[in-house]
């Protein structure tokens, strides 16, 4: 949480862009220097994000990995007890921009599981994805492009009785 607490107040359009790349939606319509109300709102936002996140992981609570993919990016969040533990997002490279929505969602799942491997390894966790077709990949006898996901799942579970639960948001 230290990087969030130490996030500086933006002082130019370029610094707003850097902050908004991390927090996103709005960016270029702000005048500078920021007035005191905007600075207070920015500090309140940082505080709210910090308070909403879990700073200590409870090993007794099941992890929930939520993933999503858009036309140009993939993202994921690791949650416990309905509260976020960690986040990630990145834009897709030119090669992956041409993939189908299901393949992009699979890419988001792959990256999330790899990113939090150290927390998920050998443990039961729930995976929440937007694409209904992603659940087919877990049950499919045809491995296709998700062969890596089944291998990754097998690598991470030391006990064959532990499985990943997949839920969809559809």
Coordinates of C-alpha atoms in Angstrom, one line a residue:
X1 CA 0.0 0.0 0.0
X2 CA 3.0 2.3 0.3
X3 CA 3.1 3.1 -3.4
X4 CA -0.5 4.2 -3.2
X5 CA 0.1 6.4 -0.1
X6 CA 3.1 8.0 -1.7
X7 CA 1.4 8.7 -5.0
X8 CA 2.1 12.4 -5.5
X9 CA -0.5 15.0 -6.3
X10 CA -0.5 15.7 -10.1
X11 CA 1.2 19.0 -11.1
X12 CA 1.0 18.9 -14.9
X13 CA -1.0 17.2 -17.6
X14 CA 1.7 14.6 -18.0
X15 CA 1.7 13.7 -14.3
X16 CA -2.2 13.4 -14.4
X17 CA -1.8 11.0 -17.3
X18 CA 0.6 8.8 -15.3
X19 CA -1.8 8.8 -12.4
X20 CA -4.8 8.1 -14.5
X21 CA -3.0 5.2 -16.2
X22 CA -3.0 3.7 -12.8
X23 CA -6.5 4.8 -11.6
X24 CA -7.9 5.4 -15.2
X25 CA -11.2 6.8 -16.5
X26 CA -10.8 10.6 -16.8
X27 CA -7.7 12.6 -17.7
X28 CA -7.1 15.5 -20.0
X29 CA -9.9 18.0 -19.0
X30 CA -8.3 19.2 -15.7
X31 CA -6.8 22.7 -15.4
X32 CA -3.6 23.4 -13.4
X33 CA -2.6 24.0 -10.8
X34 CA -5.3 21.9 -9.0
X35 CA -7.4 23.8 -6.6
X36 CA -7.6 22.7 -2.9
X37 CA -10.9 20.8 -3.5
X38 CA -9.3 18.7 -6.2
X39 CA -6.2 18.0 -4.1
X40 CA -8.5 17.0 -1.1
X41 CA -10.5 14.7 -3.4
X42 CA -7.3 13.1 -4.8
X43 CA -6.0 12.4 -1.2
X44 CA -9.5 11.0 -0.2
X45 CA -9.4 8.7 -3.2
X46 CA -6.0 7.4 -2.2
X47 CA -7.2 6.8 1.3
X48 CA -10.4 5.1 0.3
X49 CA -8.5 2.7 -2.0
X50 CA -6.1 1.9 0.7
X51 CA -8.9 1.2 3.2
X52 CA -10.8 -1.0 0.8
X53 CA -7.8 -3.3 0.3
X54 CA -6.6 -6.0 2.5
X55 CA -3.0 -5.5 3.8
X56 CA -2.7 -8.8 5.6
X57 CA -3.7 -12.1 3.9
X58 CA -5.7 -14.6 5.9
X59 CA -4.6 -18.1 4.8
X60 CA -8.0 -19.6 6.1
X61 CA -10.0 -17.5 3.6
X62 CA -10.4 -18.8 0.0
X63 CA -9.0 -16.6 -2.7
X64 CA -11.2 -15.3 -5.5
X65 CA -9.4 -14.4 -8.8
X66 CA -11.5 -12.2 -11.0
X67 CA -10.4 -11.6 -14.6
X68 CA -11.6 -9.5 -17.5
X69 CA -10.5 -8.7 -21.0
X70 CA -11.5 -5.9 -23.3
X71 CA -10.6 -5.3 -26.9
X72 CA -7.2 -3.9 -26.0
X73 CA -6.3 -4.9 -22.4
X74 CA -6.5 -7.7 -19.8
X75 CA -6.9 -7.2 -16.1
X76 CA -7.4 -9.2 -12.9
X77 CA -8.0 -8.8 -9.2
X78 CA -7.1 -11.1 -6.3
X79 CA -9.7 -10.9 -3.5
X80 CA -10.4 -12.4 -0.1
X81 CA -13.6 -12.1 1.7
X82 CA -15.0 -9.6 -0.9
X83 CA -12.0 -7.2 -0.5
X84 CA -9.2 -6.7 -3.0
X85 CA -5.7 -8.0 -2.1
X86 CA -3.9 -7.2 -5.4
X87 CA -4.6 -5.9 -8.9
X88 CA -3.0 -6.1 -12.4
X89 CA -3.7 -4.8 -15.8
X90 CA -1.9 -4.4 -19.1
X91 CA -2.5 -3.5 -22.7
X92 CA -2.4 -6.3 -25.3
X93 CA 0.4 -6.4 -27.8
X94 CA -0.4 -6.2 -31.5
X95 CA -0.4 -10.0 -32.0
X96 CA -3.0 -10.6 -29.2
X97 CA -5.2 -7.7 -30.4
X98 CA -6.4 -10.0 -33.2
X99 CA -7.4 -12.8 -30.8
X100 CA -11.1 -13.7 -30.1
X101 CA -12.7 -12.4 -26.9
X102 CA -12.5 -16.0 -25.4
X103 CA -8.8 -16.2 -26.1
X104 CA -8.3 -12.7 -24.6
X105 CA -10.1 -13.8 -21.5
X106 CA -8.0 -17.0 -21.3
X107 CA -4.9 -14.7 -21.6
X108 CA -6.2 -12.7 -18.6
X109 CA -6.7 -15.9 -16.6
X110 CA -3.3 -17.2 -17.5
X111 CA -1.6 -14.0 -16.4
X112 CA -3.5 -13.7 -13.2
X113 CA -2.7 -17.3 -12.2
X114 CA 0.9 -16.8 -13.0
X115 CA 1.2 -13.4 -11.3
X116 CA -0.3 -14.8 -8.0
X117 CA 1.2 -18.3 -8.3
X118 CA 3.0 -17.9 -5.0
X119 CA -0.3 -17.2 -3.2
X120 CA -2.5 -19.7 -5.1
X121 CA -0.1 -22.7 -5.3
X122 CA -1.6 -25.8 -3.7
X123 CA -4.7 -24.0 -2.6
X124 CA -8.4 -24.1 -3.6
X125 CA -9.4 -20.8 -5.2
X126 CA -12.4 -19.5 -7.2
X127 CA -12.0 -18.1 -10.6
X128 CA -14.6 -15.6 -11.9
X129 CA -14.5 -14.8 -15.6
X130 CA -16.9 -12.9 -17.9
X131 CA -16.9 -15.3 -20.8
X132 CA -19.3 -18.3 -20.5
X133 CA -17.1 -20.1 -23.1
X134 CA -14.1 -20.0 -20.8
X135 CA -15.9 -22.6 -18.6
X136 CA -16.1 -24.9 -21.6
X137 CA -12.3 -24.8 -21.8
X138 CA -11.9 -26.3 -18.4
X139 CA -14.2 -29.2 -19.2
X140 CA -13.1 -29.7 -22.9
X141 CA -11.3 -32.9 -23.9
X142 CA -9.7 -30.8 -26.7
X143 CA -6.9 -28.9 -25.1
X144 CA -6.3 -26.4 -27.9
X145 CA -5.0 -23.1 -26.8
X146 CA -5.7 -23.7 -23.2
X147 CA -3.4 -26.6 -22.8
X148 CA -1.2 -24.3 -20.7
X149 CA -4.0 -23.6 -18.3
X150 CA -4.6 -27.2 -17.5
X151 CA -0.9 -27.8 -17.1
X152 CA -0.6 -24.7 -14.9
X153 CA -3.5 -25.9 -12.8
X154 CA -1.9 -29.3 -12.3
X155 CA 1.4 -27.7 -11.4
X156 CA -0.1 -25.6 -8.8
X157 CA -2.1 -28.2 -7.0
X158 CA 0.0 -30.7 -5.1
X159 CA -3.1 -32.6 -4.0
X160 CA -5.2 -34.0 -6.8
X161 CA -8.4 -33.4 -4.7
X162 CA -7.9 -29.7 -4.9
X163 CA -9.7 -28.0 -7.8
X164 CA -10.3 -24.6 -9.1
X165 CA -14.0 -23.5 -9.1
X166 CA -15.0 -21.4 -12.2
X167 CA -17.8 -19.0 -12.0
X168 CA -19.0 -16.7 -14.8
X169 CA -20.5 -13.2 -14.5
X170 CA -22.9 -13.8 -17.4

